[in-house]
XYZ file of C-alpha atoms in Angstrom:
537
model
C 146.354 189.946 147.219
C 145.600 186.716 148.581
C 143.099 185.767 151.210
C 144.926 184.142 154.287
C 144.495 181.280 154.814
C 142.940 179.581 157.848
C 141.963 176.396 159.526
C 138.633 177.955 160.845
C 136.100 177.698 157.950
C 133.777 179.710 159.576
C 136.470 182.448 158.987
C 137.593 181.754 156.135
C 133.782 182.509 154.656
C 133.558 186.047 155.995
C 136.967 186.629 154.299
C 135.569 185.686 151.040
C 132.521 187.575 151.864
C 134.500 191.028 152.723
C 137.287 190.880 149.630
C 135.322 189.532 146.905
C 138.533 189.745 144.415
C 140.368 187.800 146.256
C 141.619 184.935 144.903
C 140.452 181.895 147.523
C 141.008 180.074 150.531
C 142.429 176.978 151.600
C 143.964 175.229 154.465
C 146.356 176.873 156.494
C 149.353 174.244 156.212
C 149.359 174.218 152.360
C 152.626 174.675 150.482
C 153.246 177.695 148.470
C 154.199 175.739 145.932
C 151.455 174.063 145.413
C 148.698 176.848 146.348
C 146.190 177.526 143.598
C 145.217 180.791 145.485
C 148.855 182.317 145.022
C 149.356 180.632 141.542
C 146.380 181.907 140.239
C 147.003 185.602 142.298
C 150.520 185.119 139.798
C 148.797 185.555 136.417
C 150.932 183.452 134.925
C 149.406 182.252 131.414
C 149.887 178.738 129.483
C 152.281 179.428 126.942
C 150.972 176.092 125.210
C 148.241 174.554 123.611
C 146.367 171.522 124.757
C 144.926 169.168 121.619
C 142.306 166.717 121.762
C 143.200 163.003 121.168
C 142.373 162.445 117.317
C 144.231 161.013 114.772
C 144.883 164.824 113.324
C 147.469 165.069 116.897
C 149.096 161.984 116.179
C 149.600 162.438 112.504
C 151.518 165.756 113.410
C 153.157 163.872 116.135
C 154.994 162.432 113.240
C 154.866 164.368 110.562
C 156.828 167.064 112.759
C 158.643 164.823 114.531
C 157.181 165.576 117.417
C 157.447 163.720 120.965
C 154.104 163.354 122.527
C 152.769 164.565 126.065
C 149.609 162.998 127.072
C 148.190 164.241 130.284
C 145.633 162.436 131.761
C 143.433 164.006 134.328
C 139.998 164.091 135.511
C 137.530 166.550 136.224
C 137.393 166.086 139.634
C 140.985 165.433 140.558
C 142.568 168.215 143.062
C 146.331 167.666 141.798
C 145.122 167.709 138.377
C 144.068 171.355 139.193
C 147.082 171.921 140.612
C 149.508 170.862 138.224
C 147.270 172.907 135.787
C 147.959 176.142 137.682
C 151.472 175.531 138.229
C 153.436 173.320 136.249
C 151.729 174.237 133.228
C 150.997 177.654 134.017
C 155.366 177.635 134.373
C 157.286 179.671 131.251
C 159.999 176.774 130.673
C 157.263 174.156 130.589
C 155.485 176.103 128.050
C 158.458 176.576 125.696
C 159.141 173.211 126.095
C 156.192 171.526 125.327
C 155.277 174.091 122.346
C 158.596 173.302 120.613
C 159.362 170.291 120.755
C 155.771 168.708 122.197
C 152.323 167.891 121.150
C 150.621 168.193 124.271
C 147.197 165.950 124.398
C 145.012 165.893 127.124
C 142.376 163.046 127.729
C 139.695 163.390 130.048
C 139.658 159.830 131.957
C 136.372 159.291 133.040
C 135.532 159.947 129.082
C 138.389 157.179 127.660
C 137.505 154.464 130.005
C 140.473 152.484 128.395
C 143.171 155.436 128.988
C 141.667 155.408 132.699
C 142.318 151.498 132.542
C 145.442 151.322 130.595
C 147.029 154.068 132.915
C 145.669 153.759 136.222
C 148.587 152.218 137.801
C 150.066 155.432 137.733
C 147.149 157.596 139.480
C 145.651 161.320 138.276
C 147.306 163.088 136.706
C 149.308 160.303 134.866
C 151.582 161.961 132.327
C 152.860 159.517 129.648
C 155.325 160.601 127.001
C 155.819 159.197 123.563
C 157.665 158.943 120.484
C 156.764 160.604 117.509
C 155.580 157.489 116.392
C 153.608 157.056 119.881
C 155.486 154.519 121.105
C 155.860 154.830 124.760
C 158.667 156.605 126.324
C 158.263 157.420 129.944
C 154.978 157.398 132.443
C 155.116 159.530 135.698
C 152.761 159.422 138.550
C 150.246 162.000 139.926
C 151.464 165.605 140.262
C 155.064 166.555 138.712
C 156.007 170.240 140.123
C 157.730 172.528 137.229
C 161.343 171.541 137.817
C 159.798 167.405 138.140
C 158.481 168.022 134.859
C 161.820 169.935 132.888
C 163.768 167.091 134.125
C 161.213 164.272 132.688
C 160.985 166.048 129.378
C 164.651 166.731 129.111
C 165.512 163.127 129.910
C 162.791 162.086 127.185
C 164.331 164.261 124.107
C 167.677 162.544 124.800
C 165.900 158.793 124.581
C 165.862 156.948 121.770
C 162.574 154.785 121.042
C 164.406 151.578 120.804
C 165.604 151.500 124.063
C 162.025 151.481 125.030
C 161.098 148.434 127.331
C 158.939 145.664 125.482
C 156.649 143.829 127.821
C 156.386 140.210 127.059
C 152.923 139.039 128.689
C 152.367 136.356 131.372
C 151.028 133.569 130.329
C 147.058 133.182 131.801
C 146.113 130.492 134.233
C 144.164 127.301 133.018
C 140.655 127.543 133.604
C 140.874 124.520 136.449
C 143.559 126.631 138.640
C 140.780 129.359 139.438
C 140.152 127.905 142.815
C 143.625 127.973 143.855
C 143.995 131.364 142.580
C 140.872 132.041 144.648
C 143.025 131.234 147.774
C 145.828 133.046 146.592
C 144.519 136.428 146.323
C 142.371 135.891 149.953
C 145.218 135.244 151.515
C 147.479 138.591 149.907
C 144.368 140.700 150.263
C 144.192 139.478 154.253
C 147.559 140.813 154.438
C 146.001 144.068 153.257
C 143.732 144.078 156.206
C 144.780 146.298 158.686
C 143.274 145.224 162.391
C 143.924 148.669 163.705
C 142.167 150.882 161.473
C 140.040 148.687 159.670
C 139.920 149.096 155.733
C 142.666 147.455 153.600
C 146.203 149.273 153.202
C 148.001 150.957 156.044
C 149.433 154.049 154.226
C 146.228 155.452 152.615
C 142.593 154.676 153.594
C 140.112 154.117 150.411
C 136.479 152.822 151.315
C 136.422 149.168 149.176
C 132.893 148.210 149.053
C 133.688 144.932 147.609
C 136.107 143.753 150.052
C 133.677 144.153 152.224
C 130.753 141.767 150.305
C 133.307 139.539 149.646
C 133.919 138.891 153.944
C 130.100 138.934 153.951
C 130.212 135.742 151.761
C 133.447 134.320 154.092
C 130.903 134.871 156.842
C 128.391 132.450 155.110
C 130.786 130.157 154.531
C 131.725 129.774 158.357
C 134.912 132.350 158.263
C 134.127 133.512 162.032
C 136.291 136.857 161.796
C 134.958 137.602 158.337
C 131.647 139.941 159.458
C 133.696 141.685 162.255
C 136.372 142.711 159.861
C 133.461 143.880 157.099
C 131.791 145.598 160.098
C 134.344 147.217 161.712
C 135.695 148.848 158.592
C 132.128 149.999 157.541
C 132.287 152.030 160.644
C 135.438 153.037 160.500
C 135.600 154.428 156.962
C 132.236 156.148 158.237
C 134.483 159.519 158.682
C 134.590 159.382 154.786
C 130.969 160.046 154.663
C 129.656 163.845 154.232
C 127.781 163.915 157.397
C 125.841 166.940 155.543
C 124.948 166.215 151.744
C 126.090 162.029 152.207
C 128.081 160.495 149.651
C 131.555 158.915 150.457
C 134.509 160.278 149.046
C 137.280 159.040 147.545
C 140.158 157.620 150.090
C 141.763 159.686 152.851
C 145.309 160.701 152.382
C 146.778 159.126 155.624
C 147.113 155.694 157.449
C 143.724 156.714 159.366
C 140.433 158.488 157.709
C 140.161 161.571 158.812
C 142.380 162.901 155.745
C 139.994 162.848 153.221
C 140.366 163.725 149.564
C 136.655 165.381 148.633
C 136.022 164.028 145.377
C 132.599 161.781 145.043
C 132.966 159.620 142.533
C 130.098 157.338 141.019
C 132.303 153.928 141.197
C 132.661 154.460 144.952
C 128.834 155.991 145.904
C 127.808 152.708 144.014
C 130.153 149.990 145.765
C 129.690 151.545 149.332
C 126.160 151.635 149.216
C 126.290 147.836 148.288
C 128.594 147.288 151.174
C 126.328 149.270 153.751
C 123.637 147.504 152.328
C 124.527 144.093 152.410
C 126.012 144.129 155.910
C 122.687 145.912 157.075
C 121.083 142.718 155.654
C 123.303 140.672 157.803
C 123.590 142.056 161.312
C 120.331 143.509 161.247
C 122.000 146.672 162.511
C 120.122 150.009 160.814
C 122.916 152.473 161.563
C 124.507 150.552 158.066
C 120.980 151.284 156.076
C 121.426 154.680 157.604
C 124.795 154.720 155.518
C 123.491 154.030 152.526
C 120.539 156.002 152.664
C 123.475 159.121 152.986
C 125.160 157.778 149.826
C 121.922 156.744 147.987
C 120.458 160.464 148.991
C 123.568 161.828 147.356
C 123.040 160.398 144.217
C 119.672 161.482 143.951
C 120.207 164.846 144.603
C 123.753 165.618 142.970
C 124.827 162.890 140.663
C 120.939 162.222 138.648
C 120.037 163.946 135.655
C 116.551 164.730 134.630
C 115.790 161.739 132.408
C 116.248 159.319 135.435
C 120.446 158.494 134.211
C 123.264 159.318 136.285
C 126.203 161.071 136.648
C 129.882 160.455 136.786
C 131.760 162.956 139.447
C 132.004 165.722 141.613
C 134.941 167.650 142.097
C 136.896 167.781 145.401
C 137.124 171.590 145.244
C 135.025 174.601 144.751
C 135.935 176.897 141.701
C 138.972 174.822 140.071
C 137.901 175.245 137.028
C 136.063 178.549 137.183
C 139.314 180.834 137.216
C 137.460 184.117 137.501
C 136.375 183.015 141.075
C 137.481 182.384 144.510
C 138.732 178.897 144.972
C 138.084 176.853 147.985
C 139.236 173.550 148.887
C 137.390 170.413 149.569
C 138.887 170.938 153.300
C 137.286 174.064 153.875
C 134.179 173.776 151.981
C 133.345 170.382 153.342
C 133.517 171.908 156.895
C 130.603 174.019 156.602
C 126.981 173.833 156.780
C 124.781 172.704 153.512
C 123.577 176.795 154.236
C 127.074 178.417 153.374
C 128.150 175.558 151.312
C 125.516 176.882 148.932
C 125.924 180.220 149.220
C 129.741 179.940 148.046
C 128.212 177.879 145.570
C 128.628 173.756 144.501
C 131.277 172.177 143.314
C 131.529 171.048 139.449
C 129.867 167.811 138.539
C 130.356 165.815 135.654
C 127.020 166.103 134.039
C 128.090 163.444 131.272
C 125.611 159.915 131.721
C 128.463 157.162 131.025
C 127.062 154.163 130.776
C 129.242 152.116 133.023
C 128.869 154.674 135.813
C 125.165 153.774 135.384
C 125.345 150.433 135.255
C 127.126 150.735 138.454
C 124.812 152.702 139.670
C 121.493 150.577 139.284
C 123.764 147.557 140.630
C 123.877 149.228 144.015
C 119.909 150.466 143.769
C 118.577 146.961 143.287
C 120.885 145.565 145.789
C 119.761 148.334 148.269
C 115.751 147.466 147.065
C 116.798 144.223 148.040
C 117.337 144.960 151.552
C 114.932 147.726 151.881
C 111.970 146.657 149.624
C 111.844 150.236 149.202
C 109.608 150.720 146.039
C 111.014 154.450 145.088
C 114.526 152.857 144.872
C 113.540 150.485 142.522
C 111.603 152.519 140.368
C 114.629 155.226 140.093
C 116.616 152.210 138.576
C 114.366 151.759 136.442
C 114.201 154.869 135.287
C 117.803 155.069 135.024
C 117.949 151.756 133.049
C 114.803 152.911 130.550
C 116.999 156.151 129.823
C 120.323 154.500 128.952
C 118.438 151.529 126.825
C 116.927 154.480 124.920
C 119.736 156.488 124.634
C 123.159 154.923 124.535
C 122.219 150.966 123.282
C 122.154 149.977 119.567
C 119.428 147.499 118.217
C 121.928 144.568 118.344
C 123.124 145.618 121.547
C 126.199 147.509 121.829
C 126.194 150.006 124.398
C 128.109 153.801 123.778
C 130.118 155.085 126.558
C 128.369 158.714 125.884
C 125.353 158.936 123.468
C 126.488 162.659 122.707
C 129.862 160.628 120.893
C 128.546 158.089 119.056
C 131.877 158.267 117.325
C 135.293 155.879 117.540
C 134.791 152.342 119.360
C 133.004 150.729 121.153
C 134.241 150.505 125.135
C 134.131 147.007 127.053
C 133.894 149.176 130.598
C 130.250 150.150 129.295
C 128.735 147.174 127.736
C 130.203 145.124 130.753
C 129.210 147.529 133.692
C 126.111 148.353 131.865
C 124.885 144.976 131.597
C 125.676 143.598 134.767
C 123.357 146.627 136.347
C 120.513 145.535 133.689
C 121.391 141.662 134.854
C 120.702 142.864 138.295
C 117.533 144.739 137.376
C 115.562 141.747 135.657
C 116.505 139.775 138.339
C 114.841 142.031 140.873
C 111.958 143.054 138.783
C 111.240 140.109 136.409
C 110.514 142.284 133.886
C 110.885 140.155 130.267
C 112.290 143.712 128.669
C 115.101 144.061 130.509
C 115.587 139.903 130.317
C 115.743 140.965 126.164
C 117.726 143.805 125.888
C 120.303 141.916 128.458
C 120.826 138.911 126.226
C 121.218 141.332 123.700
C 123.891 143.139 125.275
C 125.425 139.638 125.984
C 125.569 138.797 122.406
C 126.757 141.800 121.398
C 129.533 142.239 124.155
C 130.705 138.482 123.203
C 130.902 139.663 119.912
C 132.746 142.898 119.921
C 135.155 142.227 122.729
C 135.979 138.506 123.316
C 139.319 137.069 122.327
C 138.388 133.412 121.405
C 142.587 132.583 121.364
C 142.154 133.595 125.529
C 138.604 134.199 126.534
C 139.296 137.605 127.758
C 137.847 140.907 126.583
C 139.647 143.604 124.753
C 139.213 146.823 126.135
C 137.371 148.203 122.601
C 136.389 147.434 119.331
C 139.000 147.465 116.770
C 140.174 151.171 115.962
C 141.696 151.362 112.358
C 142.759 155.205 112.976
C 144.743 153.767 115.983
C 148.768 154.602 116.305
C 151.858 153.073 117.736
C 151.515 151.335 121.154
C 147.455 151.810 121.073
C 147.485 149.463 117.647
C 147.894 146.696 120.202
C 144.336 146.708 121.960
C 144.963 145.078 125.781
C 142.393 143.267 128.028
C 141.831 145.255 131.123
C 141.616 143.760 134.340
C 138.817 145.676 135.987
C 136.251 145.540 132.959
C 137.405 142.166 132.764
C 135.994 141.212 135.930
C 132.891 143.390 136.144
C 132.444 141.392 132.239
C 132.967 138.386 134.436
C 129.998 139.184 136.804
C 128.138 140.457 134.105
C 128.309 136.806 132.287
C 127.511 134.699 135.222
C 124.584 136.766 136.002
C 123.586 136.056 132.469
C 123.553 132.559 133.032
C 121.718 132.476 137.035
C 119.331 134.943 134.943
C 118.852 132.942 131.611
C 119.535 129.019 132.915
C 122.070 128.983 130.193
C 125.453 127.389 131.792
C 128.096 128.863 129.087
C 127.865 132.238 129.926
C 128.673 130.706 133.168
C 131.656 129.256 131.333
C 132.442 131.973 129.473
C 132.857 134.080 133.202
C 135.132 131.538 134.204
C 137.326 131.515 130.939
C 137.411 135.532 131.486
C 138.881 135.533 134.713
C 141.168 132.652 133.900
C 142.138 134.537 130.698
C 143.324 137.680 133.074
C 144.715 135.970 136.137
C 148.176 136.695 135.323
C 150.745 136.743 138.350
C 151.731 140.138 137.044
C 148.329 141.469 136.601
C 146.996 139.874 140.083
C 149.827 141.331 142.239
C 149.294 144.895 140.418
C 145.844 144.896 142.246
C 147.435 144.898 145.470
C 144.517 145.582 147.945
C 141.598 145.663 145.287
C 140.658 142.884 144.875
C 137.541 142.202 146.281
C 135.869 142.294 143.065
C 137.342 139.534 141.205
C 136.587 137.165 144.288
C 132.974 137.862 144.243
C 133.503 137.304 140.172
C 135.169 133.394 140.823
C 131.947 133.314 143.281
C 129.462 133.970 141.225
C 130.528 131.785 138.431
C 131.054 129.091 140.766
C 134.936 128.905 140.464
C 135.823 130.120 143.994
C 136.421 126.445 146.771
C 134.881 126.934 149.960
């Protein structure tokens, strides 16, 4: 039996309260198809096997002649859960894949590069490869059971040949920055949406750093900058848990009252910058209110006992815990912090990543900043003292997890990393973190930089690595934060060529392919051509 489901949470507890077996609750206009309740009431089992990503699944791949399914999901990703307990859960699917397939799944938030490499095509992305791993087909977010038979039967007709090559753009010259500066204002103006505030008209996500980046238009004399910034600060306020803060993720519709409920680290950390920074500006303290909510948050949900941070929490209750009621974010979110606990809390992430931290003491010296709130500063510090100890070698390379120390080396931590360290001596002038920041300088020029372009690879070289992944890429995202990262080497330092070196990275990226494939996010590499001094005002 299933519980009914109903748009009054209040309800909706007491039902889970009197039928304890049953087997959850959601929203009353949610498809049957895509229902984890009445999936999981089903009992259909995975007729497959999931492998880990290793060399061992790859050499099978071929040695069986094998195609290759790689899902990529994410702990905290609603339609990952859903696809789980339906497409997969589905008896065709399972023959299918255990057949003909090996079926590899890759936690994201654990393979920064896969989250990089593949984010163009949202969670779950399902890529499918040759047995030799070149790359076959890549679908977007959830695929339904028939979605998927007709992917996979499509791919075991194709032949690997016919496979698209992508020739690269060319990068800009270092000297064309400031024109590219202009160019990607003006596209991510056309973003802007005067109505709702925010940037994008057919789904609402809360970008922190288009929001600093209108702050620094302001300074510069752009009159409509700070009521654009402001007005989508309080508009995207709807995406803030009025009861536990934190922001989630993006809402779903044109306005924000859709929202999806995951809480992500990448967004607490921008939005409490954003809140921040236009507090600093107007004066107004409804915005440090803000990020007090998301900066209470963190503390409370997303920090682990040695001071370091989280990565995620999951939008639902019980996705993963199969054995117990699930609720979704839309009911759960609507109650009280009283019966939100007494259902129980959603799954975090408890892995410390160190970009995620990185990120994370970024936005609590910019909010110390503001604030001059000693506790703030000190929990960076904290945070900073427990990655340095645990996930930084001597000569400076930083692991992603220090429970892996295994495989390569990823740019998204040494970049993120030490841009949140950069940030940290600045604010405390502490000669330590000055040291182990050159260090990670060195080290992340050393490991990652392509000396033919200037930009950064997304890893260290990976001998074990097969078919399309031989060919390492340069990510545009860790590319930038890299780009920050090195110009706040050199304001922190006095040396001008890291300065340089920022400017060759975002010169080395600044493809027209790779800029117009950022659509509205692009805040971030405009405050990066700021900061190294390559954006004309």
């Amino acid at each position: 039996m299933v519980l009914p489901t109903v748009k009054n949470p209040l309800r909706g507890l007491v039902a889970i309260f009197l039928f304890a077996s049953l087997t959850g609750v959601l929203a009353a206009d949610v498809p049957d198809s895509v229902n984890i309740a009445k999936a999981r009431e089903r009992g259909r089992k995975q007729q497959f096997q999931w492998v880990a990503w290793s060399d061992e699944s790859f050499a099978l791949a071929k040695r069986e002649h094998r195609f290759i399914l790689l899902d990529c999901a994410a702990e905290w990703c609603h339609w990952c859960h859903v696809m789980d307990e339906t497409t997969y859960a589905d008896a065709d699917i399972g023959r299918i894949l255990s057949n003909h397939f090996v079926a590899i799944r890759v936690d994201i938030d654990a393979r920064p590069d896969l989250a990089e490499r593949y984010s163009a095509w949202g969670w779950p992305a399902t890529v499918i490869f040759s047995p030799e791993a070149e790359e076959l087909g890549k679908f977007r977010g959830y695929l339904s059971p028939d979605e998927l038979k007709s992917a996979l039967a499509d791919i075991e007709r194709a032949n690997p040949k016919d496979a698209k090559r992508v020739v690269a753009d060319p990068s800009a010259p270092e000297d064309a920055l400031a024109w590219i500066g202009a160019r990607v204002t003006r596209d991510m103006d056309d973003w802007y949406d005067p109505g709702e505030g925010g940037w994008g008209h057919q789904q609402k996500a809360p970008l922190g750093a288009n929001v600093e980046f209108e702050l620094r238009r302001n300074a510069h004399g752009d009159n409509g900058a700070l009521s654009r910034a402001v007005f989508s600060l309080e508009k995207q306020r709807a995406l803030i848990d009025p009861v536990w803060g934190g922001i989630c993720q993006y809402s779903a519709a044109s306005t924000w009252n859709e929202p999806h409920f995951e809480k992500l680290m990448a967004f607490q950390a921008a939005n409490l910058e954003a809140c921040a920074r236009v507090y600093q500006v107007t004066s107004n303290e409804t915005f440090l209110a803000d990020a007090r909510k998301i900066d209470r948050y963190i503390e409370e949900f997303l920090t682990a006992t040695n001071g370091g941070f989280f990565a995620t929490q999951d939008a639902d209750l019980n996705a993963h815990e199969k054995d117990k009621a699930f609720v979704d974010g839309h009911t759960y979110y609507a109650l009280d912090d009283a019966r939100r606990r007494k259902l129980g809390i959603p799954r975090i992430d408890t892995h410390v990543y160190a970009r995620e931290n990185g990120l994370a003491i970024a936005a609590l010296c910019t909010l110390y900043d503001v604030s001059h709130d000693d506790a703030v500063l000190k929990r960076a510090r904290r945070a900073a003292d427990a990655i340095l100890a645990s996930h930084v070698t001597d000569e400076g390379s930083v692991w992603h997890d220090a429970d892996r120390k295994t495989g390569p080396f990823y740019l998204a931590d040494a970049a993120a990393f030490g841009w949140g360290l950069t940030r940290l001596a600045e604010m405390t002038g502490d000669a330590k973190y000055r040291n182990a920041v050159v260090r990670i300088g060195r080290a992340t020029v050393k490991n990652f930089v392509d000396e033919k372009t200037g930009g950064c690879f997304e890893h260290t070289p990976d001998p074990n690595a097969a078919g399309v992944f031989t060919q390492r890429q340069q990510p545009f995202v860790h590319n930038v934060t890299c780009a920050r990262f090195f110009a706040g080497l050199a304001k922190l330092t006095g040396d001008d060529s890291w300065r340089e070196r920022s400017r060759c990275t975002l010169a080395a990226i600044a493809t027209p392919h790779t800029l117009d494939d950022q659509g509205r996010m692009v805040g971030e590499y405009l405050l990066a051509l700021d900061d190294a001094g390559a954006y004309s005002w």
